Coordinates of C-alpha atoms in Angstrom, one line a residue:
X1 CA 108.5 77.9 -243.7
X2 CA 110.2 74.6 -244.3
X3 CA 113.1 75.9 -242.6
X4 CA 110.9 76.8 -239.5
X5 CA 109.7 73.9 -238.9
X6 CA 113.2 72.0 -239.1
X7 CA 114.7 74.1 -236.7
X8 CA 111.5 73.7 -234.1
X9 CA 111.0 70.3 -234.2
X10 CA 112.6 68.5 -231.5
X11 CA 115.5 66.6 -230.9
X12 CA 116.7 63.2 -229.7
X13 CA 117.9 63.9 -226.0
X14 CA 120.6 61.8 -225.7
X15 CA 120.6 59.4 -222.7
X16 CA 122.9 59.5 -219.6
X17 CA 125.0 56.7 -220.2
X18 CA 125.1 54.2 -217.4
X19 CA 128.4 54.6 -215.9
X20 CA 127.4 58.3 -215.5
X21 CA 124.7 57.0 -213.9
X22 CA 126.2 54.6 -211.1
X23 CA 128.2 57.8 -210.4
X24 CA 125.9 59.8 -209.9
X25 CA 124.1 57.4 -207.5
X26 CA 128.0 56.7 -205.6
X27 CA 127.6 60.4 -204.9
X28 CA 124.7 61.1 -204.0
X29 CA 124.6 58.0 -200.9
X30 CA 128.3 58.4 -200.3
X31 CA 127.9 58.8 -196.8
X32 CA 125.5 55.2 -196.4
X33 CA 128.5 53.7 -198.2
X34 CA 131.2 54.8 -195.7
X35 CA 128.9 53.5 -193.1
X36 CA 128.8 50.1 -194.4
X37 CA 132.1 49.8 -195.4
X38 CA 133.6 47.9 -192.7
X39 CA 131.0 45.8 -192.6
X40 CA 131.7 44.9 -196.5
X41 CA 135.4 44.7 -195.6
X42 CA 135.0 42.1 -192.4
X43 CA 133.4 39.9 -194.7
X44 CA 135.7 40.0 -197.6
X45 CA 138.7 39.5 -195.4
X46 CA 137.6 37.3 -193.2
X47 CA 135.3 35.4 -194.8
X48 CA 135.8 35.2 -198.4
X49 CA 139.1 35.5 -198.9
X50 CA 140.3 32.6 -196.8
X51 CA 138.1 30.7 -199.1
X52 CA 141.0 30.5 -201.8
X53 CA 142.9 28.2 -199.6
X54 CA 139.8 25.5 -199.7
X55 CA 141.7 23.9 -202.6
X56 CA 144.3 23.0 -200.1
X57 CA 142.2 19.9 -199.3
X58 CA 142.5 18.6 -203.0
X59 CA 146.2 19.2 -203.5
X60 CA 149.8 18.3 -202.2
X61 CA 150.2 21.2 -200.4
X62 CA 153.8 22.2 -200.2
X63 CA 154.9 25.2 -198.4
X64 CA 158.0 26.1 -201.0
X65 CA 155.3 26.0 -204.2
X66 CA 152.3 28.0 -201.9
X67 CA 148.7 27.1 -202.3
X68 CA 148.5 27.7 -206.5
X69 CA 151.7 25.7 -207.5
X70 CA 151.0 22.8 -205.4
X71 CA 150.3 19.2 -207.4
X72 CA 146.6 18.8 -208.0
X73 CA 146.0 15.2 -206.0
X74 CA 142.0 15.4 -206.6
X75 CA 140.0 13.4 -203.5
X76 CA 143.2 11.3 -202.5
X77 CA 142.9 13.1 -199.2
X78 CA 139.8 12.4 -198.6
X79 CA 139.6 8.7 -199.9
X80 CA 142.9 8.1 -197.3
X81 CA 140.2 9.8 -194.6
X82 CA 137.4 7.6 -195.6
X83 CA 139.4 4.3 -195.4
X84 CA 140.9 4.7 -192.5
X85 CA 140.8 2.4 -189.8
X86 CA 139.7 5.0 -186.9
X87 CA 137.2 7.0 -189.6
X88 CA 134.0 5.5 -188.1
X89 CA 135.0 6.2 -184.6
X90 CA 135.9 9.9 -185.6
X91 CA 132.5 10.5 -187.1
X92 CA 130.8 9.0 -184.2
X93 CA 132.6 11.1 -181.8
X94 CA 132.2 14.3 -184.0
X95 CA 128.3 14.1 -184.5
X96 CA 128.1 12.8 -180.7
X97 CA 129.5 15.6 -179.7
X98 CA 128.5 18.2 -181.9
X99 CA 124.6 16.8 -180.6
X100 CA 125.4 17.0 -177.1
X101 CA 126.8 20.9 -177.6
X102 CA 123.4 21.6 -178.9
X103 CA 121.6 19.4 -176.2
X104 CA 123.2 21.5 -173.5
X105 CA 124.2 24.8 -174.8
X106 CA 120.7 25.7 -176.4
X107 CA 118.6 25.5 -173.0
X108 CA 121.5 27.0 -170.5
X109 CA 121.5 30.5 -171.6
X110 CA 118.3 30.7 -171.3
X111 CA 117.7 29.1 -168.4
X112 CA 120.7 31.2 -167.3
X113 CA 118.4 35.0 -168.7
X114 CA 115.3 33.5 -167.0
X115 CA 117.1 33.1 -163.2
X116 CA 118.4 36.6 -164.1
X117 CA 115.3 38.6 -165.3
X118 CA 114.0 37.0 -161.6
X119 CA 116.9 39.0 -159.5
X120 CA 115.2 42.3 -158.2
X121 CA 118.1 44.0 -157.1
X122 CA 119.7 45.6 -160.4
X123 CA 123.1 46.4 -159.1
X124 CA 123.5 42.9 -157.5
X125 CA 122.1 41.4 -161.4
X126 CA 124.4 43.8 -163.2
X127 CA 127.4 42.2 -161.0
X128 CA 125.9 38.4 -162.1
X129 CA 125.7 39.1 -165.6
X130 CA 129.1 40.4 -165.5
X131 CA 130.6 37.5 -163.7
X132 CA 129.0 34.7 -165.9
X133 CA 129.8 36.6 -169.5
X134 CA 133.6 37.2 -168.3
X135 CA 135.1 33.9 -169.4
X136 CA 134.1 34.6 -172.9
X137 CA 136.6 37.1 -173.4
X138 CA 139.5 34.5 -172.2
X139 CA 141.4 32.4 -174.7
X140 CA 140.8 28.7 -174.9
X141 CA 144.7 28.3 -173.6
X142 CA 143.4 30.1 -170.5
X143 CA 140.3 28.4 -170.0
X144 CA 141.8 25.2 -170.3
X145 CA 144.0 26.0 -167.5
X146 CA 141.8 27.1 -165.3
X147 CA 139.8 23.9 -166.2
X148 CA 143.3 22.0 -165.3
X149 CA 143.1 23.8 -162.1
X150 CA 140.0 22.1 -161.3
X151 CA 140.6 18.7 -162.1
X152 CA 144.5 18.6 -161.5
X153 CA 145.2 14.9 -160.5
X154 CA 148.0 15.7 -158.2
X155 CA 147.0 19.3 -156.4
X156 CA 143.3 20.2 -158.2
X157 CA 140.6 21.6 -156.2
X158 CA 138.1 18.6 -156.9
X159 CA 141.1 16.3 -156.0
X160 CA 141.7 18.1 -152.6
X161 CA 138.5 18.2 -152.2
X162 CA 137.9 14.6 -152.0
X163 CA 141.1 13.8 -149.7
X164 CA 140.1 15.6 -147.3
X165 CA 137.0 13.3 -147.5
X166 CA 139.1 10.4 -147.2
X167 CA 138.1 9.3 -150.7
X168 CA 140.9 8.8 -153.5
X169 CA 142.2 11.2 -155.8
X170 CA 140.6 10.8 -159.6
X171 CA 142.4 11.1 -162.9
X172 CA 139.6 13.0 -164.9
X173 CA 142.5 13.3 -167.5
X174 CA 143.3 9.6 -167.8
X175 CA 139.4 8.3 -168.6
X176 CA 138.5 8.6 -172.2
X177 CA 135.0 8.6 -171.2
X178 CA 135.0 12.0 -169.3
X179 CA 136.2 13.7 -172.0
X180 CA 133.2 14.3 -173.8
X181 CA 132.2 16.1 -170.5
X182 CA 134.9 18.0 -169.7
X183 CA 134.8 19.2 -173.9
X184 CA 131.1 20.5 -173.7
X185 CA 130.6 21.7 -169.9
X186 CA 133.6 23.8 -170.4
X187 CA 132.6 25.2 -173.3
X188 CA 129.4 25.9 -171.9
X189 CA 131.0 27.5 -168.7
X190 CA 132.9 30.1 -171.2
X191 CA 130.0 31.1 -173.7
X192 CA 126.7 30.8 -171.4
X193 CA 126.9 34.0 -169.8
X194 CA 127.5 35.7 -173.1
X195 CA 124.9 33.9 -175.2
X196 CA 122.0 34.8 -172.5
X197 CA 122.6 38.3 -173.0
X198 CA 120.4 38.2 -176.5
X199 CA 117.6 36.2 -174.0
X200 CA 118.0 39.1 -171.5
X201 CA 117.4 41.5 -173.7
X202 CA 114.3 39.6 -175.0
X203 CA 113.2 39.1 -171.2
X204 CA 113.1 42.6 -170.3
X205 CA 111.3 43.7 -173.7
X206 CA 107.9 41.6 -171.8
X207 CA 105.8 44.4 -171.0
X208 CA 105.2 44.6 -167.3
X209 CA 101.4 44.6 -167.6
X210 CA 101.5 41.1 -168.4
X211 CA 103.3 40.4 -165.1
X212 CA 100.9 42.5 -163.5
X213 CA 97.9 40.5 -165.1
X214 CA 99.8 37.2 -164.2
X215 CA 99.9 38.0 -160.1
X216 CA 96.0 39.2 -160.1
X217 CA 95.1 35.4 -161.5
X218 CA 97.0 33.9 -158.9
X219 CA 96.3 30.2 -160.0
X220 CA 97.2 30.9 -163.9
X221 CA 100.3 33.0 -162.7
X222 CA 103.5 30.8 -163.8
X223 CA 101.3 29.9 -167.0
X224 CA 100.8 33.4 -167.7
X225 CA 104.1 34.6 -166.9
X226 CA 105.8 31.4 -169.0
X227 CA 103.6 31.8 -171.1
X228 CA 105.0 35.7 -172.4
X229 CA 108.3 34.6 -171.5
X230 CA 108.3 32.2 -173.9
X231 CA 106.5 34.1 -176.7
X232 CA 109.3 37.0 -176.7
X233 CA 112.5 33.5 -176.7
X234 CA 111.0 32.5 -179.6
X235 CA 112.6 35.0 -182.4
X236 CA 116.1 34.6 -180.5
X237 CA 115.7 30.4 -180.8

C-alpha cells in the first residue's frame, strides 16, 4: 500500500531553464527579428558606435597612438575654447544662426505643401514637387556651386543681371553680413521641397467633405478650410 502511494504521488516538474526559454521565443518570432534587423544595425553603426570616439574631445589625440592610447588631457580643450578671444562671438553667431534656421525653415515647407495641395492639375503638381525636392539629393559641394553661380562677383547671374541695369556689380562673398543669408536661404533652397513632403501627405489626408462644407459657408470658407488644414499640420510640427 505504502508502495502505491509513493509511486502515484506526483513529482516536481522541473522548470525550463531560461536560456531554453529565450530560445525558444528567438524561434518562434524569427521572422519579426530579420525584419528589424537592419533597422537595429543602422543604429548600431551609425549611431552608437561612433560614440567611442567622443573621448577624442578630452584627450591629445594622436593619430600614431589611435583614439585609446592617446594622453588623457581632461577639459584642457575646452577651457582653451572657453577663453578664447573670439569664443563669445562664436556662440553668438552659432545660436543666431541656429534661431534663424528654425525661424525660416519651420514655416517654408509648409507654406511650400499648402501652395501645393492648391494646384488642381495633378500631373503639372507631381512635376512641382519633383522640381523643389530635387536639390536634396545634391551634395553640399554641389549646391554651393550652384549657389556660386548665382552670386559670382565677376560673371554671376545676379551680377549680370544688375549691369545690364547700369548698376554695379556686388561682392555677396566679400560682406560678412550676407553670410548669415546666404548660410540659411541656401539651406532652405535644398531641404524645403523634401521637408513639405510629410505636410503633403498630411494635406491630402483632410477629408474632402470638409472642403465641401467650407465652399457652401461662403463667408467662413478660408476659416473653415484653415481651420482643418491646420488641425491635420499639427502632429507633423
Amino acid at each position: 500500500m505504502d508502495a502505491r502511494l509513493t509511486s502515484s504521488s506526483p513529482q516536481p516538474v522541473s522548470k525550463p531553464s531560461r536560456w531554453k526559454h529565450v530560445k525558444r521565443q528567438l524561434k518562434r518570432n524569427i521572422g519579426l527579428y530579420i525584419i528589424i534587423s537592419p533597422a537595429v544595425l543602422y543604429f548600431l553603426i551609425w549611431h552608437y558606435w561612433p560614440m567611442y570616439g567622443v573621448q577624442i574631445a578630452f584627450k591629445d589625440f594622436m593619430p600614431g597612438l589611435g583614439v585609446w592610447d592617446s594622453p588623457w588631457v581632461g577639459f584642457e580643450h575646452f577651457e582653451r575654447l572657453f577663453d578664447a578671444y573670439y569664443f563669445w562671438t562664436i556662440l553668438k553667431n552659432t545660436i543666431g544662426i541656429s534661431l534663424y534656421g528654425l525661424l525660416v525653415g519651420i514655416p517654408a515647407p509648409i507654406l511650400l505643401a499648402l501652395l501645393f495641395n492648391e494646384i488642381r492639375v495633378r500631373k503639372f503638381r507631381s512635376f512641382a514637387q519633383t522640381i523643389s525636392y530635387a536639390p536634396h539629393f545634391i551634395s553640399v559641394v554641389v549646391a554651393v556651386g550652384i549657389l556660386f553661380f548665382f552670386i559670382s562677383p565677376t560673371n554671376g547671374v545676379i551680377n549680370s543681371i544688375l549691369v545690364s541695369f547700369g548698376r554695379e556689380p556686388l561682392d555677396f562673398l566679400a560682406e560678412p553680413s550676407n553670410f548669415w543669408h546666404l548660410y540659411v536661404w541656401s539651406g532652405v533652397w535644398q531641404g524645403v521641397g523634401w521637408s513639405s513632403l510629410i505636410y503633403s501627405a498630411a494635406i491630402s489626408g483632410i477629408s474632402p467633405d470638409l472642403y465641401e462644407a467650407a465652399i457652401w459657408t461662403a463667408p467662413a470658407n478660408f476659416g473653415e478650410s484653415g481651420i482643418s488644414r491646420f488641425q491635420v499640420l499639427c502632429p507633423p510640427l
